[in-house]
Every structure is written in C-alpha cells, then in structure tokens.
mmCIF file of C-alpha atoms in Angstrom:
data_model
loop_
_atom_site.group_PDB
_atom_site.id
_atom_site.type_symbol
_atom_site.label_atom_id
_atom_site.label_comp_id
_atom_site.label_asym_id
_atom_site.label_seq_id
_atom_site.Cartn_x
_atom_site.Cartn_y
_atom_site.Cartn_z
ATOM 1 C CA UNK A 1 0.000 0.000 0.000
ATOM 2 C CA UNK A 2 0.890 3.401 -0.313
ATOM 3 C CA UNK A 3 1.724 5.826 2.459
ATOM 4 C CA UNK A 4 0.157 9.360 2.219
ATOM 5 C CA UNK A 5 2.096 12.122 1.192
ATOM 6 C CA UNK A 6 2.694 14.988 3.126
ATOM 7 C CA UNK A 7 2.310 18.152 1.249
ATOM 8 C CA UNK A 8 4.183 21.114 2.319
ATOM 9 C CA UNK A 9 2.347 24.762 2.842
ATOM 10 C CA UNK A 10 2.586 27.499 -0.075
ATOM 11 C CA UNK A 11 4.561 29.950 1.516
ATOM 12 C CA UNK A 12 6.233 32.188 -1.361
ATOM 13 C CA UNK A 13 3.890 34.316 -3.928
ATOM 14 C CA UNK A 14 4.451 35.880 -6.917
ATOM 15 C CA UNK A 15 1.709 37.409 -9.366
ATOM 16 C CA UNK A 16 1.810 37.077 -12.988
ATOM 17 C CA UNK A 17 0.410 39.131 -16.188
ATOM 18 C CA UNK A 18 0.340 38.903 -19.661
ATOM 19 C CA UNK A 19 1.707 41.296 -21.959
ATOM 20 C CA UNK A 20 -1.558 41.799 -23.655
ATOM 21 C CA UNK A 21 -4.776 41.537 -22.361
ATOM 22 C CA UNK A 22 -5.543 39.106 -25.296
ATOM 23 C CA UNK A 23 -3.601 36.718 -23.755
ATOM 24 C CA UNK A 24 -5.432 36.169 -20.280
ATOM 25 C CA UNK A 25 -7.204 33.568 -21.402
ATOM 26 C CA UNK A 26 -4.433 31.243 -22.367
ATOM 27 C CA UNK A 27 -2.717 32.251 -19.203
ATOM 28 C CA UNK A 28 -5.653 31.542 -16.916
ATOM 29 C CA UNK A 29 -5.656 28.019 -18.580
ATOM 30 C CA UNK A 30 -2.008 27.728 -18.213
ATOM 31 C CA UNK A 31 -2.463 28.331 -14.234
ATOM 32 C CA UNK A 32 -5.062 25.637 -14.274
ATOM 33 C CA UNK A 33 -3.094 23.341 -16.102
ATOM 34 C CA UNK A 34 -0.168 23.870 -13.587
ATOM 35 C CA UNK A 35 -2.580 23.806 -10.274
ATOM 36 C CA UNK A 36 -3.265 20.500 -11.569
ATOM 37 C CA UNK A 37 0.336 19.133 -12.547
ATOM 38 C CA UNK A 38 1.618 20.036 -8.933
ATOM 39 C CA UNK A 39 -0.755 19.309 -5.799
ATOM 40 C CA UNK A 40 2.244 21.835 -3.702
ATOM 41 C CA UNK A 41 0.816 24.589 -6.001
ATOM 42 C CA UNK A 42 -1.675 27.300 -5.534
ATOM 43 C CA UNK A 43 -2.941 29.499 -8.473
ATOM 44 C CA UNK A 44 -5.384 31.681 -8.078
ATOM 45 C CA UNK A 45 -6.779 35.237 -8.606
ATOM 46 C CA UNK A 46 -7.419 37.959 -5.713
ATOM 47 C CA UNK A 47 -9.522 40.186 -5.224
ATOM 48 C CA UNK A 48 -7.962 42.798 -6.956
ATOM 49 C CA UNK A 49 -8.105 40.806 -10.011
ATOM 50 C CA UNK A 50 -3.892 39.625 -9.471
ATOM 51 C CA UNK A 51 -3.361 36.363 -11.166
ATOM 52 C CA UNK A 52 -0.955 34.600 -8.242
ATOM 53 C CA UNK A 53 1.168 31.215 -8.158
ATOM 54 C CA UNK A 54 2.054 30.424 -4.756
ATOM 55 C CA UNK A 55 4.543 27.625 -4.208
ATOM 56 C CA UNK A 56 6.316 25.982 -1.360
ATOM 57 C CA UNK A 57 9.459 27.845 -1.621
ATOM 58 C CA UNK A 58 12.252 29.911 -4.134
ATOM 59 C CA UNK A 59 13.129 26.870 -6.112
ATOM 60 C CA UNK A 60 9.586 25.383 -6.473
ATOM 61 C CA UNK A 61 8.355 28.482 -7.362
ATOM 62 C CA UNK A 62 11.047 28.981 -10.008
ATOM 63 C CA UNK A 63 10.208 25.509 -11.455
ATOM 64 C CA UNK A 64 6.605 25.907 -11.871
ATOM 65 C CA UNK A 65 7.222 29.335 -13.873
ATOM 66 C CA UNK A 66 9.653 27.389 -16.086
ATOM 67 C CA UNK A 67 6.867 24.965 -16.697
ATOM 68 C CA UNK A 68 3.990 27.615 -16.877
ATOM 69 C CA UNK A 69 6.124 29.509 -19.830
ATOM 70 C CA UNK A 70 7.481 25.728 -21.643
ATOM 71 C CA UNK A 71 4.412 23.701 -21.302
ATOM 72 C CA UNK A 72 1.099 24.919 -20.261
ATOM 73 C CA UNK A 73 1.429 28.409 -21.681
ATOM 74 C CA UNK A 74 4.399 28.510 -23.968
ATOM 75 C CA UNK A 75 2.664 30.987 -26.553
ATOM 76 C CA UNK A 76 1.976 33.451 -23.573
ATOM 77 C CA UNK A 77 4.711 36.280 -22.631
ATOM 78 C CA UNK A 78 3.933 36.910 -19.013
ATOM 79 C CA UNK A 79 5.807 39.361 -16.584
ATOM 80 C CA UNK A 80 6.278 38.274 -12.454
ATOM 81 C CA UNK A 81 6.301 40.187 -10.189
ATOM 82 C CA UNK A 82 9.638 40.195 -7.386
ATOM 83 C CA UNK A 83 8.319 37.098 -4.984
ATOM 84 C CA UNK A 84 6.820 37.858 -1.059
ATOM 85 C CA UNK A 85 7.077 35.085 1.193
ATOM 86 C CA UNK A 86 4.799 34.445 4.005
ATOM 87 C CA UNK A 87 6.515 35.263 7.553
ATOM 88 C CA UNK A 88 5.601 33.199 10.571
ATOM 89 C CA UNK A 89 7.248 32.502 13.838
ATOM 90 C CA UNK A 90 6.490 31.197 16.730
ATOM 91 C CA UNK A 91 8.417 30.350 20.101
ATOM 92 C CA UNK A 92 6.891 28.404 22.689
ATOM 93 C CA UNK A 93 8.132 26.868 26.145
ATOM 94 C CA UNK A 94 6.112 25.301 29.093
ATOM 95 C CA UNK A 95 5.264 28.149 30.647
ATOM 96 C CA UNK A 96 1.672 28.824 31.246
ATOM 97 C CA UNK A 97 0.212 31.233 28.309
ATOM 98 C CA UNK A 98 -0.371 34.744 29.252
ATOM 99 C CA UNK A 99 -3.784 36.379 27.673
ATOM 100 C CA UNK A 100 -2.159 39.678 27.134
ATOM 101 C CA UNK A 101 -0.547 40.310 24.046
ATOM 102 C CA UNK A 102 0.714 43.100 21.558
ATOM 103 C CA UNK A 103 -1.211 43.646 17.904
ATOM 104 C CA UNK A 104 -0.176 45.950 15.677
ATOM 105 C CA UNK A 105 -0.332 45.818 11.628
ATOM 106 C CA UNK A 106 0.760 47.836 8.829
ATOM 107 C CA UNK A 107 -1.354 50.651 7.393
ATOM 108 C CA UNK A 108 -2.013 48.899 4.048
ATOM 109 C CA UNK A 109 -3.392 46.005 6.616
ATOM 110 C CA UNK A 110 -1.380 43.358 4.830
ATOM 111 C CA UNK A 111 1.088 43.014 7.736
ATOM 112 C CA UNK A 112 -0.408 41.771 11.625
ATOM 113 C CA UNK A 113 2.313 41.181 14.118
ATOM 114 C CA UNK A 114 0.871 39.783 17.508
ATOM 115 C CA UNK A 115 3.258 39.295 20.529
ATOM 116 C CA UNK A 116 3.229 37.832 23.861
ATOM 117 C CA UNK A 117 6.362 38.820 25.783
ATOM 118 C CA UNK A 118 7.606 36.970 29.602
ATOM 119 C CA UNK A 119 10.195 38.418 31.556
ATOM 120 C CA UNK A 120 13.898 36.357 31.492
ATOM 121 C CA UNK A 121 14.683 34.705 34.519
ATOM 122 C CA UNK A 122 16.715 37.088 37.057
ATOM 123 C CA UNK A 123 19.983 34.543 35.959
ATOM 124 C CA UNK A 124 19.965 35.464 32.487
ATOM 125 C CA UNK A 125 18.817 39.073 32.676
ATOM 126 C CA UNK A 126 21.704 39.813 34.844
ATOM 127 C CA UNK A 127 24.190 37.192 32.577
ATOM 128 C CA UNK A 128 23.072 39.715 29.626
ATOM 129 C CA UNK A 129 23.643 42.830 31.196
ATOM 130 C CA UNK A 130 27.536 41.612 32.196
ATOM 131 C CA UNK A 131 27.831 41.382 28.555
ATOM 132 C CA UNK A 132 26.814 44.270 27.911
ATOM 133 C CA UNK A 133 29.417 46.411 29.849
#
C-alpha cells in the first residue's frame, strides 16, 4: 500500500500578467493546467483581479514558472512580479500562556504582528547585562 504524502504549505507568492490583455485567457488556462500538474501549487486570482502562483518555496516556485512559460502556456509572454514570502514565527516553552498580548499591523493592513512577551529569569537578565558592559 501506499503511504500518504505529506504536502508542504505554499509559503512564497508571486503574481503574474500577460503582456496583452488578449492573452489572459491562455494564461488563466495555463495556471489551471499547472494547479493541476503540482498538488504543492496554488494558483489563483485575488480580489484585486492579481493572477498569483504560490509555491512551497524559491526553487519550487522557479520551477513551476519554467513549466507555466514551456508547457502549459508557452505561446503566452507573461511578466512576475519580485516574490513575497509568508513570515511566521512562533516560540513556545512550558510556561503557562499569558492572555495579554501586543497587535499591531501595517497601514495597508497586509502586515499583523501579535506578541506575547515573559520576563527572562533574574539569571539570564543579569548574565546579559555583564555582557553588555
């Protein structure tokens, strides 16, 4: 039998666009095409109307824009845009969780950064400030 195979998140995104608008069409299949080829790939469009590939890293993402220009839209000049990557972190101990926390996000409301901060222990705070001085 086979074992199931665990698929890694989408984390980097670029958007694409043809160079004419008669070419959406044949792009939009393209994506399809590709979304189907690779179950690690996301296509989709936003809601501003952004035609996006998101992949599971640099080199993935690079590889499925190689095949989206050589196989499933090879008659389509398309530009990309630079790539954003998805940012999350999270650090965690077995200390009991603490309700209050920090939000604050960017004006454009595309950024949220929420943080819960504990005081060091008196050993380490005072094993930092000698290294300080």
């Amino acid at each position: 039998p086979l074992s199931a195979m665990a698929l890694l998140p989408p984390i980097v995104k670029v958007a694409v666009e043809p160079h004419s608008a008669a070419h959406l069409g044949k792009l939009e299949e393209g994506m399809r095409l590709l979304n189907q080829a690779d179950p690690c790939v996301e296509t989709k469009v936003e809601e501003s109307g952004e035609h996006v590939i998101i992949a599971c890293g640099e080199m993935h993402l690079e590889m499925c824009l190689k095949d989206l220009r050589e196989r499933f839209a090879p008659s389509v000049p398309f530009s990309v845009s630079a790539p954003i990557a998805s940012f999350k972190e999270t650090l965690a101990s077995d200390v009991p969780v603490v309700t209050e926390s920090v939000v604050a996000d960017t004006a454009n409301k595309q950024c949220i950064v929420r943080m819960r901060a504990l005081p060091l222990p008196p050993a380490i705070a005072k094993f930092l400030e000698l290294q300080v001085t």
